[in-house]
PDB file of C-alpha atoms in Angstrom:
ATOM      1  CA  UNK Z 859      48.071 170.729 -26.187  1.00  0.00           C
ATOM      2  CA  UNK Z 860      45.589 168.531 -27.861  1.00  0.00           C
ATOM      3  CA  UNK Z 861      45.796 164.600 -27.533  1.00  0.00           C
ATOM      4  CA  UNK Z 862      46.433 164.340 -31.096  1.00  0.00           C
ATOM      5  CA  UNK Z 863      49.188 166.836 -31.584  1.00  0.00           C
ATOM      6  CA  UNK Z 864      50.874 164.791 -28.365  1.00  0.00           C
ATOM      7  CA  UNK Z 865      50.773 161.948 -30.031  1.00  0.00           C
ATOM      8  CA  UNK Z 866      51.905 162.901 -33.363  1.00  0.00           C
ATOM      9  CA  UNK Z 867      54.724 165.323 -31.450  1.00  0.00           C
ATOM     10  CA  UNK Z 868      55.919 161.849 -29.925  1.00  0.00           C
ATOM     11  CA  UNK Z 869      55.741 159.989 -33.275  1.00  0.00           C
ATOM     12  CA  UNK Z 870      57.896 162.611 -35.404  1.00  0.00           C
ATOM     13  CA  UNK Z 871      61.352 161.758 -36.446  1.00  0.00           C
ATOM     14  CA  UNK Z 872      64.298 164.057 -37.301  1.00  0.00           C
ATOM     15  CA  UNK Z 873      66.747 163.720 -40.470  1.00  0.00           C
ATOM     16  CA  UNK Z 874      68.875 160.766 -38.229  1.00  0.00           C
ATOM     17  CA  UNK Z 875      65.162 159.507 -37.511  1.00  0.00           C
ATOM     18  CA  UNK Z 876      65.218 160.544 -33.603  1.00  0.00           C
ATOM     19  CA  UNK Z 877      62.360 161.404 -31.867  1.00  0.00           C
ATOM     20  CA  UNK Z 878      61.873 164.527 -29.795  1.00  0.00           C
ATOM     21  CA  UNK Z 879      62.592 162.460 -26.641  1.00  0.00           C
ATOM     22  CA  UNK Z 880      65.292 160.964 -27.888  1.00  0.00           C
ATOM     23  CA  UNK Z 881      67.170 164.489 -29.004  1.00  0.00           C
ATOM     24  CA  UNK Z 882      65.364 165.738 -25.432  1.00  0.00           C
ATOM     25  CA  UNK Z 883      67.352 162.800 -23.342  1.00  0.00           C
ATOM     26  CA  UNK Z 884      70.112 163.453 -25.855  1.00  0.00           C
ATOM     27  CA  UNK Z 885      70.978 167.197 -25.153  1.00  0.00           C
ATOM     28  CA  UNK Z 886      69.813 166.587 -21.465  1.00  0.00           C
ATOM     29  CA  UNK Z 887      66.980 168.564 -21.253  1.00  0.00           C
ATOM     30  CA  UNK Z 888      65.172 166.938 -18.252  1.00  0.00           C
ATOM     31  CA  UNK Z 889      62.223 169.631 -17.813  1.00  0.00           C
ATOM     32  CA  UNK Z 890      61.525 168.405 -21.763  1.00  0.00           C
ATOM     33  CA  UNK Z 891      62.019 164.857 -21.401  1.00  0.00           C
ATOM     34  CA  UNK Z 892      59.162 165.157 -18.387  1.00  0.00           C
ATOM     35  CA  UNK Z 893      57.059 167.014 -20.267  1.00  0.00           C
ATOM     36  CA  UNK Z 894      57.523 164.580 -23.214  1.00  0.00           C
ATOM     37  CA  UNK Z 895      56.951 161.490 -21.082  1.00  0.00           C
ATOM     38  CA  UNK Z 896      53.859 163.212 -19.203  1.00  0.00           C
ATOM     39  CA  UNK Z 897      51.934 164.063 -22.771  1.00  0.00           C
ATOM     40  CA  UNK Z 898      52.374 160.091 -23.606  1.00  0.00           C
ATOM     41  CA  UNK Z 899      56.193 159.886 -25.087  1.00  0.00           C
ATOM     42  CA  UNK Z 900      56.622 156.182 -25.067  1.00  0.00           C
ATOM     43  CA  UNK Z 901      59.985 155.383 -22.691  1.00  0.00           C
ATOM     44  CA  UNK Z 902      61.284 152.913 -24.176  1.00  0.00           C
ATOM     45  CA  UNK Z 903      61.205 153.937 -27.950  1.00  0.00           C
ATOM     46  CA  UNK Z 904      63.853 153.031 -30.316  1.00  0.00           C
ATOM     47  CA  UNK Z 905      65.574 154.796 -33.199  1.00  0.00           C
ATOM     48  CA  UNK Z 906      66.855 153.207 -36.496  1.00  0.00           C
ATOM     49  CA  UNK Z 907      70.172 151.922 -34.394  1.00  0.00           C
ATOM     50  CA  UNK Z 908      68.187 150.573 -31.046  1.00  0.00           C
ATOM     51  CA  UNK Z 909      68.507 153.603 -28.999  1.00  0.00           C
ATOM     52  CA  UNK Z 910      65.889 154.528 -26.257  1.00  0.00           C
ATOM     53  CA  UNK Z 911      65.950 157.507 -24.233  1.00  0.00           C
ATOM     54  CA  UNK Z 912      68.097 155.798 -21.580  1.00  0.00           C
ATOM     55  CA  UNK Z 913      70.874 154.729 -23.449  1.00  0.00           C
ATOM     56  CA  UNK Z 914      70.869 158.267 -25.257  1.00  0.00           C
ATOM     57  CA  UNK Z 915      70.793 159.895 -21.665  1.00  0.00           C
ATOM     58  CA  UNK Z 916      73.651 157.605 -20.520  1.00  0.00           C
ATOM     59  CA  UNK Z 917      75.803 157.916 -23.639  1.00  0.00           C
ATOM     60  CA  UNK Z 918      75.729 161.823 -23.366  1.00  0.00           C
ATOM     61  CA  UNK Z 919      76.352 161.574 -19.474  1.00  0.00           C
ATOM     62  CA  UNK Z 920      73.311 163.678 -18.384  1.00  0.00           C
ATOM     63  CA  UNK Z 921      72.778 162.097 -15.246  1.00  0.00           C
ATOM     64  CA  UNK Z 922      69.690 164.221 -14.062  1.00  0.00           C
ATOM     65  CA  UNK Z 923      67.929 162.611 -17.117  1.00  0.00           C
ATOM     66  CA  UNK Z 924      69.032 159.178 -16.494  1.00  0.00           C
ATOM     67  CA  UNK Z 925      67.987 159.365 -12.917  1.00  0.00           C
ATOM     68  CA  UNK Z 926      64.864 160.700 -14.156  1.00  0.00           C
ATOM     69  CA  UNK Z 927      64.273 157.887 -16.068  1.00  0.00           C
ATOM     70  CA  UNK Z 928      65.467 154.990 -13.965  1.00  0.00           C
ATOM     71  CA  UNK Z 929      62.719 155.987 -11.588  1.00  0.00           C
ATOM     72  CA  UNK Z 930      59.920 156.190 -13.790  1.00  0.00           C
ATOM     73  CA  UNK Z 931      60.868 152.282 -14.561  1.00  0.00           C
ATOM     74  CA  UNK Z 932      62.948 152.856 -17.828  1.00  0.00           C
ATOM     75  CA  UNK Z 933      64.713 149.652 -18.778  1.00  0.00           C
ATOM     76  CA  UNK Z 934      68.180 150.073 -17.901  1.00  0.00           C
ATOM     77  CA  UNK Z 935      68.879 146.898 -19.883  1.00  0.00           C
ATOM     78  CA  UNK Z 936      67.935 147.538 -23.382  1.00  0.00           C
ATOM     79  CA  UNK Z 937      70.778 147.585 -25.823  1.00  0.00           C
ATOM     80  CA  UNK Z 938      70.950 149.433 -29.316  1.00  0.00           C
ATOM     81  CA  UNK Z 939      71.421 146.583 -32.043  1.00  0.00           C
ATOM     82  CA  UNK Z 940      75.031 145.602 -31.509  1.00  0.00           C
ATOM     83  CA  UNK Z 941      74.456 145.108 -28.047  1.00  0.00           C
ATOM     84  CA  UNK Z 942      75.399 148.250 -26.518  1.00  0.00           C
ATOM     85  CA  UNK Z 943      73.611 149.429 -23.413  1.00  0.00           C
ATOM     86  CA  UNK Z 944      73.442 152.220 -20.748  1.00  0.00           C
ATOM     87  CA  UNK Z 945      76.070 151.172 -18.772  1.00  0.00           C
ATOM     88  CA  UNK Z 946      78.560 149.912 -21.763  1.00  0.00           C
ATOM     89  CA  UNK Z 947      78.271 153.518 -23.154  1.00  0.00           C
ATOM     90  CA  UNK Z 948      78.460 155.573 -19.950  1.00  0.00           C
ATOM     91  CA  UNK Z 949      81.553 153.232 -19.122  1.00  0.00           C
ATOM     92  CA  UNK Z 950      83.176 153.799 -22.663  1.00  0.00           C
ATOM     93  CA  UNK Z 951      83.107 157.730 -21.997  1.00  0.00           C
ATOM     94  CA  UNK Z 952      83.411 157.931 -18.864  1.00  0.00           C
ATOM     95  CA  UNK Z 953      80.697 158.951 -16.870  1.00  0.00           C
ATOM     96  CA  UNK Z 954      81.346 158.080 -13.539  1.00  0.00           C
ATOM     97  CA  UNK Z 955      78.085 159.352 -11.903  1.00  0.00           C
ATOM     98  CA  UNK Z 956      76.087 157.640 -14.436  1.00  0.00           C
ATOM     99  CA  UNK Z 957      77.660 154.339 -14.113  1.00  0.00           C
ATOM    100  CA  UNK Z 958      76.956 154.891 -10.360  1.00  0.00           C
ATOM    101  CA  UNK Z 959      73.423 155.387 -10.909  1.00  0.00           C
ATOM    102  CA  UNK Z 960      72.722 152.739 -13.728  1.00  0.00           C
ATOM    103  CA  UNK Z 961      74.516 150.081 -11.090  1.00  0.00           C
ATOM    104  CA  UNK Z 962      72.888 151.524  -8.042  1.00  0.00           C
ATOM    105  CA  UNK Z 963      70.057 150.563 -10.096  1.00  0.00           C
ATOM    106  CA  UNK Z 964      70.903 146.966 -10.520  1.00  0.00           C
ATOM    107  CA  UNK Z 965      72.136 147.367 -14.196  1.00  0.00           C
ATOM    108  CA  UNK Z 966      73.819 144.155 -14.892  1.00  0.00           C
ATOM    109  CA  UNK Z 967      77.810 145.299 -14.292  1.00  0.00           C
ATOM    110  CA  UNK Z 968      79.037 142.082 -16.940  1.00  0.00           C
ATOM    111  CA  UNK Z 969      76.785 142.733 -19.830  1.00  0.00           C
ATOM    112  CA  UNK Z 970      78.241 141.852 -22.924  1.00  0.00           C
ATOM    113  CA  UNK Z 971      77.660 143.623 -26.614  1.00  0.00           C
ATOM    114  CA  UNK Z 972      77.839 141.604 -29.639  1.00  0.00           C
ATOM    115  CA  UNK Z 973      81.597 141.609 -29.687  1.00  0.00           C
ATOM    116  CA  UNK Z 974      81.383 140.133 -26.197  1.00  0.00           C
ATOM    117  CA  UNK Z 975      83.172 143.549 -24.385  1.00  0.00           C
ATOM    118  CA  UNK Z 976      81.904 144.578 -21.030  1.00  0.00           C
ATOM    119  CA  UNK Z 977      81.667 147.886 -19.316  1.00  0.00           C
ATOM    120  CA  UNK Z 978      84.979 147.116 -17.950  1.00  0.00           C
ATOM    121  CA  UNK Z 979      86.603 146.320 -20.998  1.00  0.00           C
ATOM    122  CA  UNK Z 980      85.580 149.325 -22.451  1.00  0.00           C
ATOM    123  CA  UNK Z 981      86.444 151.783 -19.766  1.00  0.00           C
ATOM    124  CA  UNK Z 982      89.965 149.938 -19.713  1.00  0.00           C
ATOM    125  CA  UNK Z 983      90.328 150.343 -23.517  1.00  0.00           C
ATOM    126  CA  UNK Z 984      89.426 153.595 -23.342  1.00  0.00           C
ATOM    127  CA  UNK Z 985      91.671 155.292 -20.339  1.00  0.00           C
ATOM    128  CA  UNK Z 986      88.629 155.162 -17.792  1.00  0.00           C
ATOM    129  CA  UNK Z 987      90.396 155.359 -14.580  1.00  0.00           C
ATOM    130  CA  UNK Z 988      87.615 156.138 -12.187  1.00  0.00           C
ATOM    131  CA  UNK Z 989      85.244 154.320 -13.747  1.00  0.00           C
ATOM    132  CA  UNK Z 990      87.522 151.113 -14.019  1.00  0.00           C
ATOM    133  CA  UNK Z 991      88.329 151.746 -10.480  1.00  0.00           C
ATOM    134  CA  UNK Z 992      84.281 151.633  -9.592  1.00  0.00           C
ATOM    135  CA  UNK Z 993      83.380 148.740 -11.581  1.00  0.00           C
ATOM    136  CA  UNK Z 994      86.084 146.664  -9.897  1.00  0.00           C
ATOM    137  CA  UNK Z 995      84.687 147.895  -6.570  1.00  0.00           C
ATOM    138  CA  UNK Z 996      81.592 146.320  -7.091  1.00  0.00           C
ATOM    139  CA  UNK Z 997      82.766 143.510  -8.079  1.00  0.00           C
ATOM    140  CA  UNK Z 998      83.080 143.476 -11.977  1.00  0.00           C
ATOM    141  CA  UNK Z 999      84.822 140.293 -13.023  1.00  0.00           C
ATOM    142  CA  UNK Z1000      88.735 141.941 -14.455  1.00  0.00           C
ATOM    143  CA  UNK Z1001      89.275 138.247 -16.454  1.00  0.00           C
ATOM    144  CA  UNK Z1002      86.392 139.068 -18.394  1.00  0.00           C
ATOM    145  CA  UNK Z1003      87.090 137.716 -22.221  1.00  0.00           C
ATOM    146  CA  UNK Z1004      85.417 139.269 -25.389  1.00  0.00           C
ATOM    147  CA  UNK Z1005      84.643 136.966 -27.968  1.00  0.00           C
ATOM    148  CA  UNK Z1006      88.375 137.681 -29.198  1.00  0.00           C
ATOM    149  CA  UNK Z1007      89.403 136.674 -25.895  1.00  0.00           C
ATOM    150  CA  UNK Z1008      90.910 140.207 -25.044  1.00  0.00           C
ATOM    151  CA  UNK Z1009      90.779 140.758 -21.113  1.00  0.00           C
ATOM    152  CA  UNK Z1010      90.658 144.362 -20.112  1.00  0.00           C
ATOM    153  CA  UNK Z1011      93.825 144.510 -19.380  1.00  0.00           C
ATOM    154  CA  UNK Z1012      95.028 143.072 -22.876  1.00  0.00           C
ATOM    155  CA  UNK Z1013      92.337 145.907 -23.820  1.00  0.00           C
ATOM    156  CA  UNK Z1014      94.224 148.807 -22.170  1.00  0.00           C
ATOM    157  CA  UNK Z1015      97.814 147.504 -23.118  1.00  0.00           C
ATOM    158  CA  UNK Z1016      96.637 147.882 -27.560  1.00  0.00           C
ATOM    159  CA  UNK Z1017      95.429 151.552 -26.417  1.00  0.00           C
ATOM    160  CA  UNK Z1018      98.296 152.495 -24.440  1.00  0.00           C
ATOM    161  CA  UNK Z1019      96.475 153.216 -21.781  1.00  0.00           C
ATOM    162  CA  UNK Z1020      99.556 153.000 -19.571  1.00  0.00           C
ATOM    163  CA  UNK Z1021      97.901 154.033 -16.239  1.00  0.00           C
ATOM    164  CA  UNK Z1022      95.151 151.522 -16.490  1.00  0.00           C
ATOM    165  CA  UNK Z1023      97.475 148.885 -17.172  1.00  0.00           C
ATOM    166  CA  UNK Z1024      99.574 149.698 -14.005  1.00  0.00           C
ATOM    167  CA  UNK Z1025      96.017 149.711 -11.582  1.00  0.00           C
ATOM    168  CA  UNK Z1026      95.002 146.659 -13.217  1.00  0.00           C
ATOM    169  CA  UNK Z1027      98.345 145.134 -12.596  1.00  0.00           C
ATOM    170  CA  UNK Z1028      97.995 146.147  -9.039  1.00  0.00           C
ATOM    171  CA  UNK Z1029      95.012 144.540  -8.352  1.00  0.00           C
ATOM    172  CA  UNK Z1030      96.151 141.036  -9.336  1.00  0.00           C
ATOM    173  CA  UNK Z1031      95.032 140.769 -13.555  1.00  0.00           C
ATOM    174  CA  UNK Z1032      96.738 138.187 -14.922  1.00  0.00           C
ATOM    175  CA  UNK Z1033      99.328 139.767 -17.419  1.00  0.00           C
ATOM    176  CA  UNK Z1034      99.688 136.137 -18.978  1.00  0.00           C
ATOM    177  CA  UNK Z1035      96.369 135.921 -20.301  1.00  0.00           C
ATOM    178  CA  UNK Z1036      95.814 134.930 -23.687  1.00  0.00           C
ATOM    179  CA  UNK Z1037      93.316 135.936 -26.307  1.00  0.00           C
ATOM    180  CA  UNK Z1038      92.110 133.111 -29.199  1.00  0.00           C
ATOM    181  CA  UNK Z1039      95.585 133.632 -31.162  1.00  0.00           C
ATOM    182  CA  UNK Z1040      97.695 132.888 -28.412  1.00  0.00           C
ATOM    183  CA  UNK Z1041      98.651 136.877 -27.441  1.00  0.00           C
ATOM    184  CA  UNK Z1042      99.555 137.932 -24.324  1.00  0.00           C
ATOM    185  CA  UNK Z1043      99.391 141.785 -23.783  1.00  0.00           C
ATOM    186  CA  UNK Z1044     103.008 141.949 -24.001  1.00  0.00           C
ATOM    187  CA  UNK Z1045     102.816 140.539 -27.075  1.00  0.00           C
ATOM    188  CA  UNK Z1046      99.952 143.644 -28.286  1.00  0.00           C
ATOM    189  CA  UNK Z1047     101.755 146.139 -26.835  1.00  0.00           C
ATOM    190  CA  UNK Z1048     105.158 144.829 -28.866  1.00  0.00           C
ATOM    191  CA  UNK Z1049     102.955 144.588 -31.798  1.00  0.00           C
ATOM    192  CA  UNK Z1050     101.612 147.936 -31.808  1.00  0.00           C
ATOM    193  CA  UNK Z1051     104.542 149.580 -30.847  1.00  0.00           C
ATOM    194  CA  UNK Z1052     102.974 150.498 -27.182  1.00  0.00           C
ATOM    195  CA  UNK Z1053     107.101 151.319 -25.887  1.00  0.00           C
ATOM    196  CA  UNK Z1054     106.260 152.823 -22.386  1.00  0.00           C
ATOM    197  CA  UNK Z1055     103.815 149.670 -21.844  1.00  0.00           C
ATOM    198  CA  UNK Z1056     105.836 146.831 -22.977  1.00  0.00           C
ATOM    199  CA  UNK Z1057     108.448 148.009 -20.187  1.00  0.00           C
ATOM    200  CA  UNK Z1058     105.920 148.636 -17.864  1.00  0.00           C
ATOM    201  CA  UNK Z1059     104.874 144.772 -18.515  1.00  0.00           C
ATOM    202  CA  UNK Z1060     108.554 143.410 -18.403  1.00  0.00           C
ATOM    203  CA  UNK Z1061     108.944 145.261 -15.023  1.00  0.00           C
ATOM    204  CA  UNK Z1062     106.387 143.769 -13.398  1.00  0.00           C
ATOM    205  CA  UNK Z1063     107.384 140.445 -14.833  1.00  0.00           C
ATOM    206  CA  UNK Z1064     105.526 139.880 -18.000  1.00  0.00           C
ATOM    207  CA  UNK Z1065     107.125 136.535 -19.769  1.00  0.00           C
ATOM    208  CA  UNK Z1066     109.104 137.590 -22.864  1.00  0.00           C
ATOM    209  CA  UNK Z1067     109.500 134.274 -24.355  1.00  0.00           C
ATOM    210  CA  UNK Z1068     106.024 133.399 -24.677  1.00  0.00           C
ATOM    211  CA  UNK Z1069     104.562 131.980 -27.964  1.00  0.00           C
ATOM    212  CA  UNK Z1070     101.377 132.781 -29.539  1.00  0.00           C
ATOM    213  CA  UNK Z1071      99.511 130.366 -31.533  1.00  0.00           C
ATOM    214  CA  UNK Z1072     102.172 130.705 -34.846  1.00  0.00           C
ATOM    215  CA  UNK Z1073     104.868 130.139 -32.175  1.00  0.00           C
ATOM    216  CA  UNK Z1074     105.827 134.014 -32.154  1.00  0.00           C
ATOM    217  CA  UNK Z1075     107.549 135.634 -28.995  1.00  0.00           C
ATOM    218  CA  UNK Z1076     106.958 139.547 -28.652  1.00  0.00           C
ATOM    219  CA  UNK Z1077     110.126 139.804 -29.953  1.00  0.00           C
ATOM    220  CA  UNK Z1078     109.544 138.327 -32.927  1.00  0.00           C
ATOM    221  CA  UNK Z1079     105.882 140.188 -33.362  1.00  0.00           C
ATOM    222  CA  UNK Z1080     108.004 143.361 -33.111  1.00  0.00           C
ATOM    223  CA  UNK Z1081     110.903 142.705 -35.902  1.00  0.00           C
ATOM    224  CA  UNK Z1082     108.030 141.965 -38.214  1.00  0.00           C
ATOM    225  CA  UNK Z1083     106.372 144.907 -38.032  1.00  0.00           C
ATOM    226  CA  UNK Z1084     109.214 146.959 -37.392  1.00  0.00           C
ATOM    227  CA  UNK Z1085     108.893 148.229 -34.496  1.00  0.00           C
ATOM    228  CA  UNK Z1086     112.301 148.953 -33.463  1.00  0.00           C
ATOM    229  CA  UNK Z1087     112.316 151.020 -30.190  1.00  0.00           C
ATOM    230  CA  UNK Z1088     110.197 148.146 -28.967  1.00  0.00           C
ATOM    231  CA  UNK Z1089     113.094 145.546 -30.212  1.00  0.00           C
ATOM    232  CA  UNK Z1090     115.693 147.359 -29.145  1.00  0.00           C
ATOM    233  CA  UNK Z1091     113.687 147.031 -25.475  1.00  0.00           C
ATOM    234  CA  UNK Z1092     113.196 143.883 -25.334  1.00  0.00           C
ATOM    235  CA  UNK Z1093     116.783 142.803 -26.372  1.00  0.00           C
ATOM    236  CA  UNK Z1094     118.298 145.084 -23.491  1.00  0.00           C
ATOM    237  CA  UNK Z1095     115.327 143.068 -21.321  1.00  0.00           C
ATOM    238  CA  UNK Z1096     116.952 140.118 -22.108  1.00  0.00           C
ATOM    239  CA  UNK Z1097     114.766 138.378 -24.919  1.00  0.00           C
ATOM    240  CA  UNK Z1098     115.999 135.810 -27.201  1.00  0.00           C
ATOM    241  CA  UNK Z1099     117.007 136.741 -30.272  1.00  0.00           C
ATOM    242  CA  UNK Z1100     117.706 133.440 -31.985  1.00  0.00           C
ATOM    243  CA  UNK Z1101     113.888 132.236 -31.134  1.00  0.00           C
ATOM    244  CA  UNK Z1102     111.897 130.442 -34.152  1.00  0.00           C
ATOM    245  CA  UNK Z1103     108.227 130.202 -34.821  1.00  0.00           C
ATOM    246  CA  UNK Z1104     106.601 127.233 -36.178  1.00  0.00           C
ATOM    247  CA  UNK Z1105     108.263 128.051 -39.594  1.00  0.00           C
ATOM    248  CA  UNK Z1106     110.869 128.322 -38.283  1.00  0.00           C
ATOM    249  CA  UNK Z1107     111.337 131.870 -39.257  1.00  0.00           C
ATOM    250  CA  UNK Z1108     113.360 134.359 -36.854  1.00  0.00           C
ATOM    251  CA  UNK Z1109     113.194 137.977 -35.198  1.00  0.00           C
ATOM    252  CA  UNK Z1110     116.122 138.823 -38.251  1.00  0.00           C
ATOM    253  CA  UNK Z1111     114.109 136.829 -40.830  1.00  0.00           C
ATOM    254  CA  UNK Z1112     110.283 138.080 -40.321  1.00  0.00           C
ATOM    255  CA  UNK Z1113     112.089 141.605 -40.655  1.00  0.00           C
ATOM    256  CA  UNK Z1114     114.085 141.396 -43.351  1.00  0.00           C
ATOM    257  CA  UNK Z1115     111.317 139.087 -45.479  1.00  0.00           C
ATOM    258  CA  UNK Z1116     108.681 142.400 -44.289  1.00  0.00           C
ATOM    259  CA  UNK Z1117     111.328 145.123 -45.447  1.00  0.00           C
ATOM    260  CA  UNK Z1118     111.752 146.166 -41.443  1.00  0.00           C
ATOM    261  CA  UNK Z1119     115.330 147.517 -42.634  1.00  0.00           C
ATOM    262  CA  UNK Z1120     116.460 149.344 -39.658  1.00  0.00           C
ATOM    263  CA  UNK Z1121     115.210 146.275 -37.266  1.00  0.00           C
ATOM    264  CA  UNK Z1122     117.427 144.144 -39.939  1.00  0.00           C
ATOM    265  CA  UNK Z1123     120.517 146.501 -39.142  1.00  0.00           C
ATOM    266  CA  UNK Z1124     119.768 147.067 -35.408  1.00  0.00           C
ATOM    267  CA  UNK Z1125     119.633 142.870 -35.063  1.00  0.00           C
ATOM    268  CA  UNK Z1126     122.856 142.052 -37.178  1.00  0.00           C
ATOM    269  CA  UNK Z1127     124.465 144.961 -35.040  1.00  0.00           C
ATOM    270  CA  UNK Z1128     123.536 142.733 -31.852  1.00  0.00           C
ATOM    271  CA  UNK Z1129     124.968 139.803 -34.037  1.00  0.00           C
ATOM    272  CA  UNK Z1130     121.933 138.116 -34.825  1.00  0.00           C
ATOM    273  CA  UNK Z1131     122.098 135.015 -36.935  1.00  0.00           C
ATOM    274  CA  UNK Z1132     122.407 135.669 -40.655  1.00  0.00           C
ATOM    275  CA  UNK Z1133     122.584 132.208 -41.655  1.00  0.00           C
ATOM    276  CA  UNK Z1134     119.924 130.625 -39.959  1.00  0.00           C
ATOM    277  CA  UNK Z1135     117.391 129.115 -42.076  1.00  0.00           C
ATOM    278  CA  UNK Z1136     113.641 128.462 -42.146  1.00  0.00           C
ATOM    279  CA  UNK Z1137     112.520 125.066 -42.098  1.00  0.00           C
ATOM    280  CA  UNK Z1138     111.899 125.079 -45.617  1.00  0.00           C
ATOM    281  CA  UNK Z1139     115.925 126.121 -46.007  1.00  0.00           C
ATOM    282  CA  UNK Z1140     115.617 129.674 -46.604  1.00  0.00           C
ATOM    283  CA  UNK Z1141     117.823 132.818 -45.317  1.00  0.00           C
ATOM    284  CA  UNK Z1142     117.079 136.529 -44.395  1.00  0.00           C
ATOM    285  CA  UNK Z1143     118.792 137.272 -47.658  1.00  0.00           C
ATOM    286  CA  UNK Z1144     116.656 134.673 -49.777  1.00  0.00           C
ATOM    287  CA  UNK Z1145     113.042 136.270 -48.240  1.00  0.00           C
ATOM    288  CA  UNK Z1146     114.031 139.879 -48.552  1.00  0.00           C
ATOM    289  CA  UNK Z1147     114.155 142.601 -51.611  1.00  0.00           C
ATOM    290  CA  UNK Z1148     114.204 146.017 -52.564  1.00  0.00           C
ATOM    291  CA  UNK Z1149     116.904 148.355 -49.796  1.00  0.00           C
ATOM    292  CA  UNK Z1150     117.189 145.359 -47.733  1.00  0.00           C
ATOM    293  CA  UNK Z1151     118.517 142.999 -49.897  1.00  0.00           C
ATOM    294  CA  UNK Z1152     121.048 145.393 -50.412  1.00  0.00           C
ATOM    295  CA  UNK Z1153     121.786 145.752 -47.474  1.00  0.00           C
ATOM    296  CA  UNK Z1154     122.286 142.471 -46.706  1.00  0.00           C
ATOM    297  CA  UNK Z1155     124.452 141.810 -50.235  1.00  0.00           C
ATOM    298  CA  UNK Z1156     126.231 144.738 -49.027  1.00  0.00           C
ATOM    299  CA  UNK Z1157     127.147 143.109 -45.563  1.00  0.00           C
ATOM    300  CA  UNK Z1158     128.357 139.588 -47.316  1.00  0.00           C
ATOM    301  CA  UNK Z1159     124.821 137.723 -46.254  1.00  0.00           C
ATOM    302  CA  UNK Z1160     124.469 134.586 -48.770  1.00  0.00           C
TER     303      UNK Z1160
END
């Protein structure tokens, strides 16, 4: 193979402008990526999105390649243009022997992408058992905050990952951590209807009165959004029903004001206040419409 076919082999792009050792790395065909990177393939070359060979290697989980490239000096740091490196993808999809391999290395377990996730967030968000279990046994920081201020555990709680919730739980993560609008994971699971997770998190003593920033409790966060096997939880658990955010609006009047009809009926049922007023002096009849105002017409509500 002439020097000049080599190099022009190296240089050609496909359709999604890949290289041949990119799609090489990519489908983990190590005897090719040698043979690439012996004719003069550069390393460390980038597609369109900030890919090298690496981070294709590690997304795809082909450990052979990744190995292969880790000791021929590859840099195990570069991230694609949102910030995304070897380890953050090979933590996401959970490649456990990969992750080993890329920390062995000394990849740098708290990198951060442009949203400010680690590997450990992602693995969390994304039901990564093992690998969550590795990165906290080398010490990856579990308080770790994206730029949204999501922990890993708040991460696992919006996914439902139930069973990394419980481990993380186990080890000591602070269930009352915050992100920057005042939410607990409590309050994400409530909010996203999460059922098994929010009474996973009231078991182990997850506060249900807290506020968020707008002075919401999870219970509240629920009847607005109608999430009704979560509000029917949390009632039996004890929450209070009568709580008020900094509008003074309550669990009965975020869901009749949002249309939540059978939260409306379940919370009446329970005896819920259908009189109580905003602080700008309006009613769960006044802020509704449409089948609940009916409803509530129907049931004498003024």
């Amino acid at each position: 193979m002439s020097k000049s076919y080599q190099e022009g082999l190296c240089e050609r792009k496909s359709k999604f402008d890949k290289n041949v050792l990119q799609m090489a790395c990519e489908k983990g065909n190590v005897k090719l990526v040698k043979s690439l990177i012996e004719s003069g393939c550069n390393k460390e070359s980038m597609d369109t999105d900030g890919l090298t060979p690496l981070i294709y290697a590690s997304r795809d989980g082909h450990l052979e390649v990744v190995q292969y490239l880790i000791s021929i000096g590859a840099n195990k740091e570069a991230k694609q243009k949102d910030g995304w490196s070897s380890l953050i993808y090979a933590s996401q999809l959970g490649h456990l022997e990969v992750v080993k391999c890329l920390i062995a290395s000394g990849a740098n377990k708290e990198t951060k992408n442009k949203y400010g996730k680690t590997p450990l967030n992602y693995a969390s968000e994304n039901g990564q058992l093992e690998v969550v279990k590795y990165l906290v046994s080398v010490g990856a920081n579990k308080e770790s905050k994206a730029n949204n201020g999501w922990t890993p555990l708040i991460d696992a709680s919006w996914n439902n990952k139930l069973e990394i919730v419980k481990y993380l739980i186990s080890i000591g993560a602070d269930k009352e951590a915050k992100d920057k609008d005042g939410m607990t994971a409590l309050m994400i699971a409530s909010r996203d209807g999460r059922h098994e997770v929010v009474k996973y998190l009231i078991s182990v003593g997850a506060n249900k009165e807290t506020k968020s920033n707008n002075e919401e409790t999870a219970l509240m966060i629920a009847s607005r959004l109608g999430r009704l096997e979560v509000v029917i939880y949390l009632i039996s658990a004890g929450a209070y029903k009568e709580a008020k955010d900094k509008y003074g609006f309550t669990p009965l009047i975020l869901a009749s004001s949002n249309g939540k009809l059978e939260v409306v009926k379940y919370l009446i049922s329970i005896g819920a206040d259908i009189k109580a007023k905003t602080k700008n002096g309006k009613t769960a009849l006044s802020l509704s419409n449409g089948q609940t105002k009916d409803y509530l017409l129907s049931i004498g509500a003024k």
